[in-house]
Amino acid sequence: QVQLVESGGGLVQAGGSLRLSCAASGRTFSSYGMGWFRQAPGKEREFVAAISRYGLNTLYADSVKGRFTISRDNAKNTVYLQMNSLKPEDTAVYYCAAGSYGRTHYDAWGQGTQVTVSS
């Protein structure tokens, strides 16, 4: 099974930017749709963005559309989440996941990286 490790989280002021990375182990990275999810304290985990196996298709939650961009580099076994115009409500632990392209069917998860947006 693919192993996922996120990085790039941190503390940023509202209006700022961060880029999250998720490195995957194994030789079959391009066989997975990839997704980003987030979980804020006291809330359920929610879908953020997804990208198809070769990056031709993307999906976004309405709350991040126009501010976040998901991308992938299959040669580097890495998926990215560029986050711009960050808001305090974006504060959460962000997780990447591997599975079937879409909002729900993911089988492997990373350990998460904390993103904190101060007002």
PDB file of C-alpha atoms in Angstrom:
ATOM      1  CA  GLN A   1       0.000   0.000   0.000  1.00  0.00           C
ATOM      2  CA  VAL A   2       1.197   3.505  -0.723  1.00  0.00           C
ATOM      3  CA  GLN A   3       2.699   5.473   2.169  1.00  0.00           C
ATOM      4  CA  LEU A   4       2.026   9.228   2.305  1.00  0.00           C
ATOM      5  CA  VAL A   5       3.938  11.968   4.126  1.00  0.00           C
ATOM      6  CA  GLU A   6       2.697  15.570   4.182  1.00  0.00           C
ATOM      7  CA  SER A   7       4.825  18.652   4.738  1.00  0.00           C
ATOM      8  CA  GLY A   8       4.633  22.413   4.369  1.00  0.00           C
ATOM      9  CA  GLY A   9       2.165  23.333   7.078  1.00  0.00           C
ATOM     10  CA  GLY A  10       2.748  26.198   9.468  1.00  0.00           C
ATOM     11  CA  LEU A  11       1.508  29.498  10.842  1.00  0.00           C
ATOM     12  CA  VAL A  12       0.546  32.241   8.401  1.00  0.00           C
ATOM     13  CA  GLN A  13      -1.355  35.504   8.610  1.00  0.00           C
ATOM     14  CA  ALA A  14      -4.732  35.897   6.953  1.00  0.00           C
ATOM     15  CA  GLY A  15      -4.271  36.706   3.289  1.00  0.00           C
ATOM     16  CA  GLY A  16      -1.024  34.786   3.095  1.00  0.00           C
ATOM     17  CA  SER A  17      -0.062  31.642   1.207  1.00  0.00           C
ATOM     18  CA  LEU A  18       1.274  28.187   1.916  1.00  0.00           C
ATOM     19  CA  ARG A  19       2.106  25.218  -0.273  1.00  0.00           C
ATOM     20  CA  LEU A  20       1.559  21.751   1.103  1.00  0.00           C
ATOM     21  CA  SER A  21       3.372  18.751  -0.320  1.00  0.00           C
ATOM     22  CA  CYS A  22       2.575  15.073  -0.017  1.00  0.00           C
ATOM     23  CA  ALA A  23       5.274  12.579  -0.936  1.00  0.00           C
ATOM     24  CA  ALA A  24       4.214   9.040  -1.780  1.00  0.00           C
ATOM     25  CA  SER A  25       6.263   5.888  -1.630  1.00  0.00           C
ATOM     26  CA  GLY A  26       6.117   3.110  -4.179  1.00  0.00           C
ATOM     27  CA  ARG A  27       6.134   2.875  -7.944  1.00  0.00           C
ATOM     28  CA  THR A  28       2.412   3.050  -8.569  1.00  0.00           C
ATOM     29  CA  PHE A  29       1.723   6.690  -7.675  1.00  0.00           C
ATOM     30  CA  SER A  30       0.199   7.422 -11.073  1.00  0.00           C
ATOM     31  CA  SER A  31      -2.392   4.703 -10.542  1.00  0.00           C
ATOM     32  CA  TYR A  32      -4.019   6.698  -7.729  1.00  0.00           C
ATOM     33  CA  GLY A  33      -6.350   9.602  -7.685  1.00  0.00           C
ATOM     34  CA  MET A  34      -5.137  11.941  -4.950  1.00  0.00           C
ATOM     35  CA  GLY A  35      -7.033  14.131  -2.562  1.00  0.00           C
ATOM     36  CA  TRP A  36      -6.580  16.675   0.184  1.00  0.00           C
ATOM     37  CA  PHE A  37      -8.838  16.776   3.221  1.00  0.00           C
ATOM     38  CA  ARG A  38      -8.843  18.842   6.391  1.00  0.00           C
ATOM     39  CA  GLN A  39     -10.131  18.577   9.910  1.00  0.00           C
ATOM     40  CA  ALA A  40     -10.591  21.535  12.218  1.00  0.00           C
ATOM     41  CA  PRO A  41     -10.900  21.109  16.011  1.00  0.00           C
ATOM     42  CA  GLY A  42     -14.336  19.821  16.946  1.00  0.00           C
ATOM     43  CA  LYS A  43     -15.361  19.303  13.329  1.00  0.00           C
ATOM     44  CA  GLU A  44     -15.551  16.362  10.988  1.00  0.00           C
ATOM     45  CA  ARG A  45     -12.957  15.821   8.324  1.00  0.00           C
ATOM     46  CA  GLU A  46     -13.966  17.503   5.075  1.00  0.00           C
ATOM     47  CA  PHE A  47     -12.986  17.234   1.443  1.00  0.00           C
ATOM     48  CA  VAL A  48     -10.802  20.029   0.081  1.00  0.00           C
ATOM     49  CA  ALA A  49      -9.541  19.057  -3.386  1.00  0.00           C
ATOM     50  CA  ALA A  50      -8.861  16.081  -5.638  1.00  0.00           C
ATOM     51  CA  ILE A  51      -6.832  15.402  -8.755  1.00  0.00           C
ATOM     52  CA  SER A  52      -7.072  12.532 -11.216  1.00  0.00           C
ATOM     53  CA  ARG A  53      -4.252  10.099 -11.933  1.00  0.00           C
ATOM     54  CA  TYR A  54      -2.539  12.173 -14.626  1.00  0.00           C
ATOM     55  CA  GLY A  55      -3.758  15.560 -13.454  1.00  0.00           C
ATOM     56  CA  LEU A  56      -6.299  16.091 -16.225  1.00  0.00           C
ATOM     57  CA  ASN A  57      -9.215  16.566 -13.852  1.00  0.00           C
ATOM     58  CA  THR A  58      -9.565  18.424 -10.564  1.00  0.00           C
ATOM     59  CA  LEU A  59     -12.308  18.973  -7.995  1.00  0.00           C
ATOM     60  CA  TYR A  60     -12.580  21.566  -5.251  1.00  0.00           C
ATOM     61  CA  ALA A  61     -14.769  22.243  -2.279  1.00  0.00           C
ATOM     62  CA  ASP A  62     -16.780  25.416  -2.774  1.00  0.00           C
ATOM     63  CA  SER A  63     -15.087  26.962   0.258  1.00  0.00           C
ATOM     64  CA  VAL A  64     -11.637  26.866  -1.392  1.00  0.00           C
ATOM     65  CA  LYS A  65     -12.482  27.222  -5.070  1.00  0.00           C
ATOM     66  CA  GLY A  66     -10.496  30.058  -6.627  1.00  0.00           C
ATOM     67  CA  ARG A  67      -8.030  30.180  -3.719  1.00  0.00           C
ATOM     68  CA  PHE A  68      -6.511  26.686  -3.609  1.00  0.00           C
ATOM     69  CA  THR A  69      -4.883  24.747  -6.442  1.00  0.00           C
ATOM     70  CA  ILE A  70      -4.108  21.039  -6.414  1.00  0.00           C
ATOM     71  CA  SER A  71      -1.396  19.665  -8.684  1.00  0.00           C
ATOM     72  CA  ARG A  72       0.801  16.607  -8.962  1.00  0.00           C
ATOM     73  CA  ASP A  73       4.177  15.566 -10.315  1.00  0.00           C
ATOM     74  CA  ASN A  74       4.108  11.845 -11.054  1.00  0.00           C
ATOM     75  CA  ALA A  75       7.858  11.808 -11.752  1.00  0.00           C
ATOM     76  CA  LYS A  76       8.406  12.940  -8.157  1.00  0.00           C
ATOM     77  CA  ASN A  77       5.554  10.917  -6.625  1.00  0.00           C
ATOM     78  CA  THR A  78       4.261  14.134  -5.085  1.00  0.00           C
ATOM     79  CA  VAL A  79       0.961  15.973  -4.895  1.00  0.00           C
ATOM     80  CA  TYR A  80       0.741  19.638  -3.930  1.00  0.00           C
ATOM     81  CA  LEU A  81      -1.848  21.998  -2.531  1.00  0.00           C
ATOM     82  CA  GLN A  82      -1.150  25.669  -3.181  1.00  0.00           C
ATOM     83  CA  MET A  83      -3.207  27.729  -0.771  1.00  0.00           C
ATOM     84  CA  ASN A  84      -3.605  31.458  -1.399  1.00  0.00           C
ATOM     85  CA  SER A  85      -5.685  34.157   0.273  1.00  0.00           C
ATOM     86  CA  LEU A  86      -5.823  32.087   3.429  1.00  0.00           C
ATOM     87  CA  LYS A  87      -8.536  32.769   5.968  1.00  0.00           C
ATOM     88  CA  PRO A  88      -8.717  31.931   9.697  1.00  0.00           C
ATOM     89  CA  GLU A  89     -11.420  29.382   8.873  1.00  0.00           C
ATOM     90  CA  ASP A  90      -8.851  27.450   6.816  1.00  0.00           C
ATOM     91  CA  THR A  91      -7.113  26.527  10.080  1.00  0.00           C
ATOM     92  CA  ALA A  92      -7.050  22.728  10.317  1.00  0.00           C
ATOM     93  CA  VAL A  93      -4.935  19.636  10.067  1.00  0.00           C
ATOM     94  CA  TYR A  94      -4.561  18.870   6.373  1.00  0.00           C
ATOM     95  CA  TYR A  95      -4.328  15.284   5.163  1.00  0.00           C
ATOM     96  CA  CYS A  96      -3.494  13.878   1.773  1.00  0.00           C
ATOM     97  CA  ALA A  97      -5.071  10.652   0.612  1.00  0.00           C
ATOM     98  CA  ALA A  98      -4.703   8.140  -2.203  1.00  0.00           C
ATOM     99  CA  GLY A  99      -7.532   6.254  -3.834  1.00  0.00           C
ATOM    100  CA  SER A 100     -10.147   6.764  -6.518  1.00  0.00           C
ATOM    101  CA  TYR A 101     -10.509  10.247  -7.964  1.00  0.00           C
ATOM    102  CA  GLY A 102     -13.445  12.033  -6.369  1.00  0.00           C
ATOM    103  CA  ARG A 103     -14.667  13.291  -3.014  1.00  0.00           C
ATOM    104  CA  THR A 104     -14.978  10.103  -1.008  1.00  0.00           C
ATOM    105  CA  HIS A 105     -13.175   6.865  -1.978  1.00  0.00           C
ATOM    106  CA  TYR A 106      -9.708   6.968  -0.485  1.00  0.00           C
ATOM    107  CA  ASP A 107      -7.774   4.049   1.000  1.00  0.00           C
ATOM    108  CA  ALA A 108      -4.474   5.459   2.237  1.00  0.00           C
ATOM    109  CA  TRP A 109      -3.909   8.522   4.373  1.00  0.00           C
ATOM    110  CA  GLY A 110      -0.981  10.580   5.545  1.00  0.00           C
ATOM    111  CA  GLN A 111      -0.384  11.647   9.130  1.00  0.00           C
ATOM    112  CA  GLY A 112      -1.457  15.240   8.534  1.00  0.00           C
ATOM    113  CA  THR A 113       0.170  18.651   8.714  1.00  0.00           C
ATOM    114  CA  GLN A 114      -1.108  21.578  10.780  1.00  0.00           C
ATOM    115  CA  VAL A 115      -2.092  24.816   9.070  1.00  0.00           C
ATOM    116  CA  THR A 116      -2.883  27.774  11.308  1.00  0.00           C
ATOM    117  CA  VAL A 117      -4.108  31.071   9.895  1.00  0.00           C
ATOM    118  CA  SER A 118      -4.054  34.030  12.254  1.00  0.00           C
ATOM    119  CA  SER A 119      -6.373  37.007  11.891  1.00  0.00           C
TER     120      SER A 119
END
